Amino acid sequence: MHIVVCVKQVPDTMEVRIDPKTNTLVRAGVPSIINPYDIHAVEEAMRLKEKFGASVTAITMGPPQAEEVLRKAISFGVDKAILLSDRAFAGSDTLATSYVLAQAIRKLSEEQPVDLVLCGKQAIDGDTAQVGPGIATRLNIPQLTYVMKIDYLDLEKREIQVQRKLEGEREIVKATLPALLTVTKDINELRYASFPNLLRAARYRPLLWNKESLLLEEGRLGIKGSPTAVRRIFAPPEREGGEIIPGGMDNPEKAAAELVDKLITTKIIADR
Ligand SMILES: Cc1cc2nc3c(=O)[nH]c(=O)nc-3n(C[C@H](O)[C@H](O)[C@H](O)COP(=O)(O)OP(=O)(O)OC[C@H]3O[C@@H](n4cnc5c(N)ncnc54)[C@H](O)[C@@H]3O)c2cc1C
């Protein structure tokens, strides 16, 4: 089995601030991390590898420093990592990003057919959750999004069944292989990287694929191939603290009556 995991380098959003004057992200001094959902995709690939035997390839599209997230994937036990990097890829939106990633997966399939593509459910910076479905559409394979559990994978029948995390319920879906999954954090618990894998990761140099390495149409890359434009980024106004009606535990009727009075005076509900 050949599994490809797509990983993205993102700014650590715990530390991202928005400049109130320019309305742009202040990235200076902000550390970069692997997208938190993607590391669960890597972990799931490793669990499948342990169960069925597989070769696992991690890919990322980004600037040269994005190779850091590939080393993180290697530290989890991934076999091979490829950095897709070229000036022509800069400024790509989800359309152009998923195009390049899909072409890279096509190329990998020529070396060894790809059975499963794993992505995070979304990136914590762009947040669109479009790249996974974009790749699946281009590769013309089934897409199973928001996957919280793989029920089974049958390599002989070429079939997979998963549980999708929906609001308040789970949806059980079956698909044929090859398929693309986007995963939530519920899918597994992360394990610590082993010492030999950490050593391997420290020394590992990912393969570099640029636009010449892939079969790509120039007009579908980077800013030229990206119809999306971010017009403005702004921090939502800070919320004022809520009001707590005291005494609810001792006298719930009185507290409820007070709440109803407040809702009527603030015209949230109508008076009888
Ligand atoms: C601050 C900011 C400004 C931006 N401005 C513009 C702009 O002006 N014009 C424009 O066209 N676009 C802009 N973008 C979009 C940017 O290019 C997207 O971040 C990118 O296309 C991926 O989309 P996403 O982050 O929503 O990923 P999602 O679709 O949320 O990611 C889902 C999953 O896909 C995979 N994935 C996503 N990206 C990659 C990758 N690069 N390599 C490997 N796997 C990946 C990961 O598994 C990830 O978990 C901007 C983004 C940000 C954060």
GROMACS .gro file of C-alpha atoms and ligand atoms in nm:
model
  325
    1MET     CA    1   0.000   0.000   0.000
    2HIS     CA    2   0.122   0.351  -0.078
    3ILE     CA    3  -0.007   0.637   0.139
    4VAL     CA    4   0.056   1.004   0.063
    5VAL     CA    5   0.010   1.254   0.344
    6CYS     CA    6  -0.026   1.626   0.266
    7VAL     CA    7   0.118   1.847   0.537
    8LYS     CA    8   0.121   2.225   0.556
    9GLN     CA    9   0.341   2.464   0.749
   10VAL     CA   10   0.133   2.723   0.933
   11PRO     CA   11   0.204   3.005   1.176
   12ASP     CA   12   0.141   2.910   1.538
   13THR     CA   13  -0.196   3.083   1.571
   14MET     CA   14  -0.161   3.106   1.947
   15GLU     CA   15   0.093   3.376   1.869
   16VAL     CA   16  -0.054   3.540   1.560
   17ARG     CA   17  -0.174   3.897   1.603
   18ILE     CA   18  -0.335   4.137   1.359
   19ASP     CA   19  -0.186   4.483   1.313
   20PRO     CA   20  -0.487   4.710   1.381
   21LYS     CA   21  -0.347   4.983   1.151
   22THR     CA   22  -0.268   4.775   0.844
   23ASN     CA   23  -0.514   4.488   0.910
   24THR     CA   24  -0.247   4.237   0.816
   25LEU     CA   25  -0.107   3.944   1.011
   26VAL     CA   26   0.200   4.022   1.219
   27ARG     CA   27   0.418   3.726   1.126
   28ALA     CA   28   0.751   3.863   1.246
   29GLY     CA   29   0.890   3.640   1.518
   30VAL     CA   30   0.591   3.404   1.496
   31PRO     CA   31   0.707   3.041   1.502
   32SER     CA   32   0.588   2.803   1.230
   33ILE     CA   33   0.445   2.464   1.313
   34ILE     CA   34   0.299   2.168   1.126
   35ASN     CA   35  -0.075   2.218   1.081
   36PRO     CA   36  -0.217   2.043   1.390
   37TYR     CA   37  -0.468   1.832   1.191
   38ASP     CA   38  -0.195   1.717   0.952
   39ILE     CA   39   0.012   1.556   1.224
   40HIS     CA   40  -0.291   1.338   1.303
   41ALA     CA   41  -0.302   1.244   0.933
   42VAL     CA   42   0.066   1.143   0.960
   43GLU     CA   43  -0.005   0.942   1.277
   44GLU     CA   44  -0.294   0.763   1.105
   45ALA     CA   45  -0.070   0.676   0.810
   46MET     CA   46   0.179   0.524   1.054
   47ARG     CA   47  -0.094   0.318   1.224
   48LEU     CA   48  -0.208   0.188   0.883
   49LYS     CA   49   0.152   0.111   0.795
   50GLU     CA   50   0.192  -0.091   1.114
   51LYS     CA   51  -0.129  -0.284   1.043
   52PHE     CA   52  -0.106  -0.348   0.670
   53GLY     CA   53   0.250  -0.261   0.571
   54ALA     CA   54   0.281   0.048   0.353
   55SER     CA   55   0.521   0.301   0.219
   56VAL     CA   56   0.431   0.651   0.333
   57THR     CA   57   0.526   0.968   0.148
   58ALA     CA   58   0.474   1.316   0.295
   59ILE     CA   59   0.445   1.616   0.064
   60THR     CA   60   0.421   1.987   0.126
   61MET     CA   61   0.402   2.287  -0.101
   62GLY     CA   62   0.565   2.594   0.040
   63PRO     CA   63   0.882   2.802   0.069
   64PRO     CA   64   1.218   2.630   0.142
   65GLN     CA   65   1.166   2.660   0.519
   66ALA     CA   66   0.851   2.442   0.489
   67GLU     CA   67   1.088   2.143   0.482
   68GLU     CA   68   1.076   2.166   0.863
   69VAL     CA   69   0.726   2.011   0.861
   70LEU     CA   70   0.854   1.728   0.643
   71ARG     CA   71   1.123   1.656   0.902
   72LYS     CA   72   0.846   1.646   1.163
   73ALA     CA   73   0.666   1.387   0.949
   74ILE     CA   74   0.990   1.187   0.913
   75SER     CA   75   1.028   1.192   1.293
   76PHE     CA   76   0.691   1.015   1.311
   77GLY     CA   77   0.820   0.739   1.080
   78VAL     CA   78   0.727   0.857   0.730
   79ASP     CA   79   0.951   0.692   0.468
   80LYS     CA   80   0.999   0.970   0.215
   81ALA     CA   81   0.928   1.344   0.204
   82ILE     CA   82   0.898   1.583  -0.089
   83LEU     CA   83   0.907   1.962  -0.083
   84LEU     CA   84   0.719   2.125  -0.370
   85SER     CA   85   0.880   2.463  -0.396
   86ASP     CA   86   0.917   2.714  -0.675
   87ARG     CA   87   0.878   3.090  -0.705
   88ALA     CA   88   0.602   3.017  -0.957
   89PHE     CA   89   0.396   2.853  -0.677
   90ALA     CA   90   0.402   3.166  -0.456
   91GLY     CA   91   0.065   3.332  -0.389
   92SER     CA   92  -0.132   3.017  -0.472
   93ASP     CA   93  -0.490   2.998  -0.346
   94THR     CA   94  -0.663   2.668  -0.277
   95LEU     CA   95  -0.731   2.609  -0.647
   96ALA     CA   96  -0.365   2.643  -0.747
   97THR     CA   97  -0.239   2.465  -0.433
   98SER     CA   98  -0.458   2.160  -0.488
   99TYR     CA   99  -0.358   2.155  -0.857
  100VAL     CA  100   0.015   2.133  -0.776
  101LEU     CA  101  -0.041   1.878  -0.497
  102ALA     CA  102  -0.260   1.664  -0.727
  103GLN     CA  103   0.004   1.670  -1.002
  104ALA     CA  104   0.268   1.565  -0.749
  105ILE     CA  105   0.047   1.274  -0.636
  106ARG     CA  106  -0.002   1.173  -1.001
  107LYS     CA  107   0.376   1.165  -1.043
  108LEU     CA  108   0.416   0.960  -0.724
  109SER     CA  109   0.150   0.719  -0.855
  110GLU     CA  110   0.363   0.653  -1.161
  111GLU     CA  111   0.644   0.528  -0.932
  112GLN     CA  112   0.407   0.329  -0.707
  113PRO     CA  113   0.025   0.350  -0.732
  114VAL     CA  114  -0.119   0.560  -0.449
  115ASP     CA  115  -0.398   0.388  -0.251
  116LEU     CA  116  -0.476   0.654   0.004
  117VAL     CA  117  -0.422   1.030   0.031
  118LEU     CA  118  -0.451   1.175   0.381
  119CYS     CA  119  -0.497   1.545   0.459
  120GLY     CA  120  -0.593   1.745   0.766
  121LYS     CA  121  -0.955   1.859   0.778
  122GLN     CA  122  -0.839   2.219   0.736
  123ALA     CA  123  -0.536   2.440   0.778
  124ILE     CA  124  -0.548   2.665   1.084
  125ASP     CA  125  -0.435   2.972   0.885
  126GLY     CA  126  -0.622   2.962   0.553
  127ASP     CA  127  -0.901   2.763   0.722
  128THR     CA  128  -1.090   2.689   0.402
  129ALA     CA  129  -1.088   2.305   0.412
  130GLN     CA  130  -1.087   2.318   0.031
  131VAL     CA  131  -0.745   2.174  -0.055
  132GLY     CA  132  -0.827   1.809   0.027
  133PRO     CA  133  -1.150   1.805  -0.177
  134GLY     CA  134  -0.967   2.000  -0.452
  135ILE     CA  135  -0.701   1.728  -0.479
  136ALA     CA  136  -0.962   1.447  -0.483
  137THR     CA  137  -1.161   1.623  -0.755
  138ARG     CA  138  -0.854   1.664  -0.973
  139LEU     CA  139  -0.748   1.303  -0.922
  140ASN     CA  140  -1.107   1.190  -0.977
  141ILE     CA  141  -1.109   0.977  -0.661
  142PRO     CA  142  -1.366   0.959  -0.376
  143GLN     CA  143  -1.325   1.216  -0.097
  144LEU     CA  144  -1.416   1.135   0.262
  145THR     CA  145  -1.397   1.450   0.471
  146TYR     CA  146  -1.403   1.512   0.849
  147VAL     CA  147  -1.304   1.151   0.915
  148MET     CA  148  -1.287   1.068   1.287
  149LYS     CA  149  -1.240   0.691   1.252
  150ILE     CA  150  -1.146   0.437   0.990
  151ASP     CA  151  -1.378   0.141   1.052
  152TYR     CA  152  -1.198  -0.087   0.812
  153LEU     CA  153  -0.974  -0.093   0.512
  154ASP     CA  154  -0.997  -0.394   0.281
  155LEU     CA  155  -0.709  -0.398   0.038
  156GLU     CA  156  -0.838  -0.704  -0.146
  157LYS     CA  157  -1.184  -0.564  -0.204
  158ARG     CA  158  -1.028  -0.216  -0.254
  159GLU     CA  159  -1.274  -0.068  -0.005
  160ILE     CA  160  -1.265   0.165   0.295
  161GLN     CA  161  -1.532   0.250   0.551
  162VAL     CA  162  -1.504   0.555   0.776
  163GLN     CA  163  -1.699   0.754   1.030
  164ARG     CA  164  -1.743   1.122   0.947
  165LYS     CA  165  -1.779   1.373   1.231
  166LEU     CA  166  -2.091   1.577   1.169
  167GLU     CA  167  -2.265   1.818   1.405
  168GLY     CA  168  -2.411   1.601   1.681
  169GLU     CA  169  -2.389   1.278   1.481
  170ARG     CA  170  -2.160   1.044   1.291
  171GLU     CA  171  -2.204   0.946   0.931
  172ILE     CA  172  -2.074   0.607   0.816
  173VAL     CA  173  -1.950   0.610   0.459
  174LYS     CA  174  -1.795   0.348   0.235
  175ALA     CA  175  -1.577   0.423  -0.067
  176THR     CA  176  -1.354   0.247  -0.313
  177LEU     CA  177  -0.978   0.285  -0.316
  178PRO     CA  178  -0.788   0.493  -0.407
  179ALA     CA  179  -0.955   0.755  -0.187
  180LEU     CA  180  -0.871   1.082  -0.016
  181LEU     CA  181  -0.948   1.136   0.353
  182THR     CA  182  -0.939   1.460   0.549
  183VAL     CA  183  -0.907   1.386   0.918
  184THR     CA  184  -1.010   1.544   1.247
  185LYS     CA  185  -0.805   1.525   1.566
  186ASP     CA  186  -1.038   1.256   1.708
  187ILE     CA  187  -0.900   0.997   1.467
  188ASN     CA  188  -0.608   0.904   1.692
  189GLU     CA  189  -0.390   1.000   1.983
  190LEU     CA  190  -0.045   1.118   1.889
  191ARG     CA  191   0.245   0.908   2.006
  192TYR     CA  192   0.596   1.029   2.081
  193ALA     CA  193   0.848   1.010   1.799
  194SER     CA  194   1.103   0.734   1.854
  195PHE     CA  195   1.467   0.823   1.911
  196PRO     CA  196   1.592   0.657   1.586
  197ASN     CA  197   1.326   0.844   1.387
  198LEU     CA  198   1.420   1.173   1.555
  199LEU     CA  199   1.783   1.113   1.457
  200ARG     CA  200   1.682   1.028   1.101
  201ALA     CA  201   1.464   1.342   1.084
  202ALA     CA  202   1.745   1.567   1.203
  203ARG     CA  203   1.967   1.450   0.915
  204TYR     CA  204   1.693   1.409   0.653
  205ARG     CA  205   1.700   1.620   0.335
  206PRO     CA  206   1.363   1.609   0.156
  207LEU     CA  207   1.350   1.571  -0.221
  208LEU     CA  208   1.287   1.903  -0.393
  209TRP     CA  209   1.039   1.917  -0.679
  210ASN     CA  210   0.999   2.246  -0.863
  211LYS     CA  211   0.775   2.340  -1.153
  212GLU     CA  212   1.005   2.160  -1.401
  213SER     CA  213   0.971   1.836  -1.202
  214LEU     CA  214   0.596   1.816  -1.265
  215LEU     CA  215   0.365   1.831  -1.562
  216LEU     CA  216   0.213   2.174  -1.497
  217GLU     CA  217   0.032   2.441  -1.697
  218GLU     CA  218   0.196   2.776  -1.623
  219GLY     CA  219  -0.136   2.967  -1.610
  220ARG     CA  220  -0.268   2.747  -1.329
  221LEU     CA  221   0.015   2.829  -1.087
  222GLY     CA  222   0.071   3.093  -0.822
  223ILE     CA  223  -0.103   3.428  -0.840
  224LYS     CA  224  -0.186   3.379  -1.211
  225GLY     CA  225  -0.374   3.059  -1.133
  226SER     CA  226  -0.546   3.195  -0.821
  227PRO     CA  227  -0.882   3.367  -0.866
  228THR     CA  228  -0.921   3.413  -0.487
  229ALA     CA  229  -0.816   3.744  -0.333
  230VAL     CA  230  -0.817   3.827   0.038
  231ARG     CA  231  -0.961   4.180   0.054
  232ARG     CA  232  -0.924   4.244   0.425
  233ILE     CA  233  -0.821   4.067   0.742
  234PHE     CA  234  -0.943   4.207   1.071
  235ALA     CA  235  -0.969   4.100   1.431
  236PRO     CA  236  -1.330   4.063   1.546
  237PRO     CA  237  -1.426   4.324   1.807
  238GLU     CA  238  -1.362   4.205   2.159
  239ARG     CA  239  -1.674   4.070   2.323
  240GLU     CA  240  -1.797   4.232   2.640
  241GLY     CA  241  -1.823   3.996   2.934
  242GLY     CA  242  -2.165   3.836   2.988
  243GLU     CA  243  -2.383   3.905   3.289
  244ILE     CA  244  -2.428   3.634   3.549
  245ILE     CA  245  -2.754   3.619   3.739
  246PRO     CA  246  -2.661   3.513   4.091
  247GLY     CA  247  -2.850   3.271   4.313
  248GLY     CA  248  -2.956   3.026   4.041
  249MET     CA  249  -2.856   2.722   4.246
  250ASP     CA  250  -3.042   2.831   4.562
  251ASN     CA  251  -3.353   2.973   4.400
  252PRO     CA  252  -3.381   2.877   4.030
  253GLU     CA  253  -3.741   3.013   3.995
  254LYS     CA  254  -3.635   3.360   4.111
  255ALA     CA  255  -3.323   3.356   3.886
  256ALA     CA  256  -3.532   3.238   3.587
  257ALA     CA  257  -3.789   3.514   3.648
  258GLU     CA  258  -3.510   3.772   3.662
  259LEU     CA  259  -3.363   3.634   3.337
  260VAL     CA  260  -3.702   3.655   3.161
  261ASP     CA  261  -3.745   4.017   3.283
  262LYS     CA  262  -3.404   4.106   3.142
  263LEU     CA  263  -3.477   3.937   2.809
  264ILE     CA  264  -3.805   4.132   2.785
  265THR     CA  265  -3.647   4.469   2.876
  266THR     CA  266  -3.367   4.416   2.624
  267LYS     CA  267  -3.637   4.317   2.366
  268ILE     CA  268  -3.478   3.976   2.300
  269ILE     CA  269  -3.816   3.817   2.369
  270ALA     CA  270  -4.159   3.981   2.352
  271ASP     CA  271  -4.368   4.065   2.658
  272ARG     CA  272  -4.682   3.857   2.704
  273LIG     C1  273  -0.299   3.535   0.575
  273LIG     C2  274  -0.332   3.468   0.445
  273LIG     C3  275  -0.345   3.543   0.331
  273LIG     C4  276  -0.376   3.482   0.211
  273LIG     N1  277  -0.386   3.561   0.102
  273LIG     C5  278  -0.415   3.505  -0.016
  273LIG     C6  279  -0.431   3.590  -0.130
  273LIG     O1  280  -0.419   3.711  -0.122
  273LIG     N2  281  -0.461   3.530  -0.249
  273LIG     C7  282  -0.477   3.397  -0.257
  273LIG     O2  283  -0.502   3.352  -0.366
  273LIG     N3  284  -0.468   3.315  -0.150
  273LIG     C8  285  -0.437   3.364  -0.029
  273LIG     N4  286  -0.426   3.285   0.082
  273LIG     C9  287  -0.462   3.141   0.070
  273LIG    C10  288  -0.345   3.046   0.084
  273LIG     O3  289  -0.275   3.039  -0.031
  273LIG    C11  290  -0.404   2.916   0.136
  273LIG     O4  291  -0.356   2.911   0.269
  273LIG    C12  292  -0.366   2.787   0.063
  273LIG     O5  293  -0.410   2.786  -0.068
  273LIG    C13  294  -0.420   2.660   0.131
  273LIG     O6  295  -0.552   2.677   0.167
  273LIG     P1  296  -0.593   2.658   0.319
  273LIG     O7  297  -0.486   2.716   0.404
  273LIG     O8  298  -0.730   2.710   0.336
  273LIG     O9  299  -0.590   2.498   0.337
  273LIG     P2  300  -0.708   2.398   0.373
  273LIG    O10  301  -0.786   2.368   0.251
  273LIG    O11  302  -0.783   2.442   0.495
  273LIG    O12  303  -0.615   2.272   0.410
  273LIG    C14  304  -0.669   2.141   0.423
  273LIG    C15  305  -0.557   2.041   0.416
  273LIG    O13  306  -0.497   2.041   0.286
  273LIG    C16  307  -0.358   2.016   0.297
  273LIG     N5  308  -0.283   2.135   0.251
  273LIG    C17  309  -0.325   2.263   0.242
  273LIG     N6  310  -0.226   2.341   0.193
  273LIG    C18  311  -0.120   2.260   0.172
  273LIG    C19  312   0.013   2.280   0.125
  273LIG     N7  313   0.057   2.400   0.089
  273LIG     N8  314   0.095   2.172   0.117
  273LIG    C20  315   0.053   2.048   0.153
  273LIG     N9  316  -0.071   2.024   0.199
  273LIG    C21  317  -0.155   2.127   0.209
  273LIG    C22  318  -0.330   1.988   0.445
  273LIG    O14  319  -0.343   1.850   0.467
  273LIG    C23  320  -0.444   2.064   0.512
  273LIG    O15  321  -0.473   2.015   0.642
  273LIG    C24  322  -0.395   3.342   0.204
  273LIG    C25  323  -0.382   3.267   0.321
  273LIG    C26  324  -0.351   3.328   0.440
  273LIG    C27  325  -0.338   3.246   0.564
   0.00000   0.00000   0.00000
